[in-house]
Amino acid sequence: MLIMGSTSFSPSLSLSPSLSPHSSKFPNPNPNLFLRSHSSFTPLTLRSNQTRYRFKKLPSSNAPNFLVAASGKAEPLKVIISGAPASGKGTQCELITQKYGLVHIAAGDLLRAEVAAASENGKLAKEYMEKGELVPNEIVVMMVKERLLQPDSQQRGWLLDGYPRSSSQAAALEDYGIRPDLFILLDVSEDILVERVVGRRLDPLTGKIYHLKYSPPENDEIASRLTQRFDDTEEKVKLRLRTHHQNVDAVLSVYKDITVKVSKGS
């Protein structure tokens, strides 16, 4: 497993001390999983027993860029990724799953799919949703567990997106024997996140997302019909970020020994 910062955004990749590849206490549960950081990008060749691997950068437009490369290990890779709103997590999830064939599992999408399929868990969740109440952790954890244990996830490995969001949810996964090989945290400065969110605009005709600075509309006609989400304001995004940071801090207490932080400063 290789994670690399990209010079296009000049992010710094920081590994927690316990994850240092030079540490005698390297806690990696899988001997074929490798972590390495570099200040600048160059293609690398990684050797693992009988196999040689060569890696290239994953492209990205407006998100922190990093590269994940799977090594020749016996069991499929299991990864959890976490990032604040507008951190570029969706883009990176798409790139990682396309490149390495992992099953992408997002709790929100999974919940909606279970409700639409009228599964047992979906029916239970729908009862709470119709009353405007939050779906209990027990139901969501059960949905996630069952999805992670399906044959495609077991054979190809999985990328769990934005879940768990609390220490209790992480502990529940641990109780089921579900633990990732790696917890990736996209750490982007608040100034950048606020700028990205406040500048977002939606074309209601096509559904395309624009950004006034980074991806402006092609012409005045499109610009005149763009709309802004009601919660894409500086005040509301800062509230969302506060909640996100509280959730992440709680989850990190469970995964601190397998966490890799990819940082993008201001």
Coordinates of C-alpha atoms in Angstrom, one line a residue:
M1 CA 0.0 0.0 0.0
L2 CA 1.5 3.3 -1.0
I3 CA 0.2 6.8 -0.3
M4 CA 1.8 9.7 -2.0
G5 CA 1.2 13.5 -1.9
S6 CA 1.0 15.3 -5.2
T7 CA 3.1 18.4 -5.9
S8 CA 0.2 19.9 -7.9
F9 CA -1.4 21.0 -4.6
S10 CA 1.8 20.9 -2.6
P11 CA 0.2 18.9 0.2
S12 CA 2.3 17.3 2.9
L13 CA 1.8 13.7 3.7
S14 CA 2.2 13.0 7.4
L15 CA 2.4 9.5 8.9
S16 CA 1.7 9.1 12.6
P17 CA 4.9 8.1 14.5
S18 CA 3.5 4.6 15.1
L19 CA 3.1 4.2 11.3
S20 CA 6.6 5.2 10.4
P21 CA 8.1 2.5 8.1
H22 CA 11.3 2.9 10.0
S23 CA 9.8 2.1 13.3
S24 CA 10.5 -1.1 15.0
K25 CA 7.0 -1.1 16.3
F26 CA 5.3 -0.8 12.9
P27 CA 1.8 -2.1 13.7
N28 CA 0.9 -3.2 10.2
P29 CA -1.1 -6.4 10.6
N30 CA -0.3 -7.4 7.0
P31 CA 3.4 -7.9 6.2
N32 CA 2.7 -7.2 2.5
L33 CA 1.2 -3.8 3.1
F34 CA 3.7 -0.9 2.6
L35 CA 3.5 2.8 3.5
R36 CA 5.9 5.4 2.2
S37 CA 5.8 9.2 2.0
H38 CA 7.6 11.5 -0.5
S39 CA 8.0 15.3 -0.7
S40 CA 7.8 15.2 -4.5
F41 CA 6.4 12.9 -7.1
T42 CA 8.5 10.4 -9.0
P43 CA 7.3 7.1 -10.3
L44 CA 8.4 4.3 -7.9
T45 CA 9.1 0.6 -8.2
L46 CA 8.1 -1.5 -5.2
R47 CA 9.3 -5.0 -4.7
S48 CA 7.4 -7.6 -2.7
N49 CA 8.9 -11.1 -2.7
Q50 CA 8.5 -12.4 -6.3
T51 CA 6.5 -9.5 -7.6
R52 CA 7.6 -6.1 -8.9
Y53 CA 5.1 -3.1 -9.0
R54 CA 5.4 0.2 -10.8
F55 CA 3.1 3.1 -9.9
K56 CA 1.9 6.3 -11.4
K57 CA 0.1 9.4 -10.0
L58 CA -3.7 9.4 -9.8
P59 CA -5.0 12.5 -11.6
S60 CA -7.3 14.9 -9.8
S61 CA -8.7 18.4 -10.6
N62 CA -9.7 20.3 -7.5
A63 CA -8.9 17.8 -4.7
P64 CA -5.9 16.8 -2.7
N65 CA -4.1 14.3 -4.8
F66 CA -2.7 11.0 -3.5
L67 CA -1.9 7.6 -4.9
V68 CA -2.9 4.3 -3.5
A69 CA -1.2 1.2 -4.9
A70 CA -2.1 -2.3 -3.7
S71 CA 0.7 -4.7 -3.1
G72 CA 0.7 -8.4 -3.7
K73 CA -0.9 -9.5 -0.5
A74 CA -2.9 -12.6 0.3
E75 CA -6.1 -11.0 1.3
P76 CA -8.0 -8.2 -0.4
L77 CA -7.4 -4.6 0.8
K78 CA -9.7 -3.0 3.3
V79 CA -9.7 0.8 3.5
I80 CA -11.8 3.5 5.3
I81 CA -11.6 7.0 4.0
S82 CA -12.8 10.1 5.7
G83 CA -12.9 13.8 4.7
A84 CA -14.8 16.9 5.4
P85 CA -17.4 18.4 2.9
A86 CA -15.6 19.6 -0.2
S87 CA -12.3 17.8 0.7
G88 CA -12.3 15.9 -2.6
K89 CA -13.2 12.6 -1.0
G90 CA -15.8 11.7 -3.7
T91 CA -13.2 12.3 -6.4
Q92 CA -10.6 10.2 -4.7
C93 CA -13.0 7.4 -3.9
E94 CA -13.9 7.2 -7.6
L95 CA -10.2 7.2 -8.7
I96 CA -9.2 4.6 -6.1
T97 CA -12.1 2.2 -6.9
Q98 CA -11.6 2.5 -10.6
K99 CA -7.8 2.0 -10.4
Y100 CA -7.7 -0.9 -7.9
G101 CA -11.1 -2.6 -8.2
L102 CA -12.2 -2.1 -4.6
V103 CA -15.9 -2.1 -3.8
H104 CA -17.0 1.4 -2.9
I105 CA -19.4 1.5 0.0
A106 CA -21.0 4.7 1.2
A107 CA -23.3 4.4 4.2
G108 CA -25.8 7.0 2.8
D109 CA -26.1 5.3 -0.5
L110 CA -26.3 2.0 1.1
L111 CA -29.2 3.2 3.4
R112 CA -31.2 4.5 0.5
A113 CA -30.6 1.3 -1.5
E114 CA -31.8 -0.9 1.4
V115 CA -34.9 1.2 1.8
A116 CA -35.6 1.1 -2.0
A117 CA -35.1 -2.7 -2.0
A118 CA -37.4 -3.1 1.0
S119 CA -35.0 -5.4 2.7
E120 CA -35.5 -6.2 6.4
N121 CA -33.1 -3.5 7.5
G122 CA -34.5 -1.1 4.9
K123 CA -38.0 -1.5 6.3
L124 CA -36.8 -0.8 9.8
A125 CA -34.9 2.2 8.6
K126 CA -37.9 3.5 6.6
E127 CA -40.0 3.6 9.8
Y128 CA -37.7 6.0 11.4
M129 CA -37.1 8.1 8.2
E130 CA -40.8 8.5 7.7
K131 CA -41.1 10.0 11.2
G132 CA -38.3 12.3 10.5
E133 CA -36.0 10.6 13.0
L134 CA -32.4 9.5 12.7
V135 CA -31.9 5.8 11.9
P136 CA -30.4 4.1 15.0
N137 CA -26.8 3.1 14.8
E138 CA -27.7 -0.5 15.3
I139 CA -29.5 -0.7 12.0
V140 CA -26.9 1.2 10.0
V141 CA -24.1 -0.8 11.4
M142 CA -25.9 -4.0 10.5
M143 CA -26.4 -2.8 6.9
V144 CA -22.7 -1.9 6.6
K145 CA -21.6 -5.2 8.1
E146 CA -23.8 -7.3 5.8
R147 CA -22.5 -5.3 2.7
L148 CA -18.9 -5.7 3.7
L149 CA -19.4 -9.5 4.1
Q150 CA -20.9 -9.9 0.6
P151 CA -18.9 -12.0 -1.8
D152 CA -17.7 -9.1 -4.0
S153 CA -16.4 -7.1 -1.0
Q154 CA -14.7 -10.2 0.3
Q155 CA -13.1 -11.1 -3.0
R156 CA -12.1 -7.6 -4.3
G157 CA -11.7 -5.7 -1.0
W158 CA -13.6 -2.6 -0.1
L159 CA -13.4 1.2 0.4
L160 CA -15.7 2.3 3.1
D161 CA -16.6 6.0 2.6
G162 CA -17.4 8.3 5.4
Y163 CA -18.3 5.6 7.9
P164 CA -18.0 5.1 10.9
R165 CA -18.7 8.6 12.2
S166 CA -18.4 7.9 15.9
S167 CA -16.4 5.8 18.3
S168 CA -19.4 3.7 19.0
Q169 CA -20.0 2.9 15.4
A170 CA -16.3 2.0 15.0
A171 CA -16.4 -0.1 18.1
A172 CA -19.5 -1.9 16.7
L173 CA -17.6 -2.8 13.5
E174 CA -14.7 -4.0 15.7
D175 CA -17.2 -6.2 17.6
Y176 CA -18.1 -7.9 14.3
G177 CA -14.5 -8.5 13.5
I178 CA -14.4 -5.8 10.8
R179 CA -11.2 -3.8 10.8
P180 CA -9.6 -1.9 7.9
D181 CA -5.9 -2.3 6.9
L182 CA -5.8 1.5 6.6
F183 CA -7.7 4.6 7.6
I184 CA -7.1 7.5 5.2
L185 CA -7.9 11.0 6.5
L186 CA -8.1 13.9 4.0
D187 CA -7.1 16.9 6.1
V188 CA -7.8 20.1 4.2
S189 CA -7.6 23.6 5.9
E190 CA -10.9 25.2 6.8
D191 CA -10.2 28.3 4.6
I192 CA -9.9 26.1 1.5
L193 CA -13.0 24.1 2.4
V194 CA -15.1 27.2 3.0
E195 CA -13.9 28.7 -0.3
R196 CA -14.8 25.6 -2.2
V197 CA -18.2 25.3 -0.7
V198 CA -19.3 28.9 -0.8
G199 CA -18.2 29.1 -4.5
R200 CA -20.2 26.1 -5.6
R201 CA -23.1 26.6 -8.0
L202 CA -25.6 24.3 -9.6
D203 CA -27.0 24.4 -13.1
P204 CA -30.7 23.4 -12.5
L205 CA -31.1 22.6 -16.2
T206 CA -28.3 20.1 -16.6
G207 CA -27.4 19.2 -13.0
K208 CA -23.8 20.1 -13.6
I209 CA -21.8 21.6 -10.6
Y210 CA -19.7 24.7 -11.2
H211 CA -17.4 26.7 -9.1
L212 CA -17.2 30.5 -9.5
K213 CA -13.4 30.4 -9.2
Y214 CA -12.1 26.9 -10.1
S215 CA -14.7 25.8 -12.7
P216 CA -16.7 28.8 -13.9
P217 CA -19.6 28.4 -16.3
E218 CA -18.9 28.4 -20.1
N219 CA -21.0 31.4 -21.0
D220 CA -23.3 34.1 -19.6
E221 CA -26.4 32.2 -20.4
I222 CA -25.4 29.4 -18.1
A223 CA -24.1 31.8 -15.5
S224 CA -27.4 33.6 -15.3
R225 CA -29.3 30.4 -14.3
L226 CA -26.9 29.0 -11.7
T227 CA -28.3 28.5 -8.2
Q228 CA -26.6 28.0 -4.8
R229 CA -27.6 25.4 -2.2
F230 CA -29.2 27.0 0.8
D231 CA -26.6 25.5 3.1
D232 CA -23.6 26.5 1.0
T233 CA -23.0 29.6 3.1
E234 CA -19.9 30.3 5.2
E235 CA -21.9 30.2 8.5
K236 CA -23.5 26.8 7.8
V237 CA -20.4 25.2 6.3
K238 CA -18.4 26.1 9.4
L239 CA -21.1 24.4 11.6
R240 CA -20.9 21.3 9.4
L241 CA -17.1 21.3 9.6
R242 CA -17.2 21.6 13.4
T243 CA -19.4 18.5 13.6
H244 CA -17.2 16.6 11.1
H245 CA -14.0 17.4 13.2
Q246 CA -15.8 16.1 16.4
N247 CA -16.8 12.9 14.6
V248 CA -13.3 12.3 13.2
D249 CA -11.6 12.9 16.5
A250 CA -13.8 10.2 18.0
V251 CA -13.1 7.7 15.2
L252 CA -9.3 8.3 15.3
S253 CA -9.2 7.1 18.8
V254 CA -10.1 3.6 17.4
Y255 CA -7.9 3.7 14.3
K256 CA -5.0 5.8 15.5
D257 CA -2.5 2.9 14.8
I258 CA -3.5 2.6 11.1
T259 CA -4.2 6.2 10.2
V260 CA -2.5 8.0 7.3
K261 CA -3.2 11.7 7.1
V262 CA -3.1 13.5 3.7
S263 CA -2.8 17.2 4.4
K264 CA -3.6 20.2 2.2
G265 CA -2.7 23.5 3.9
S266 CA -3.9 27.0 3.2

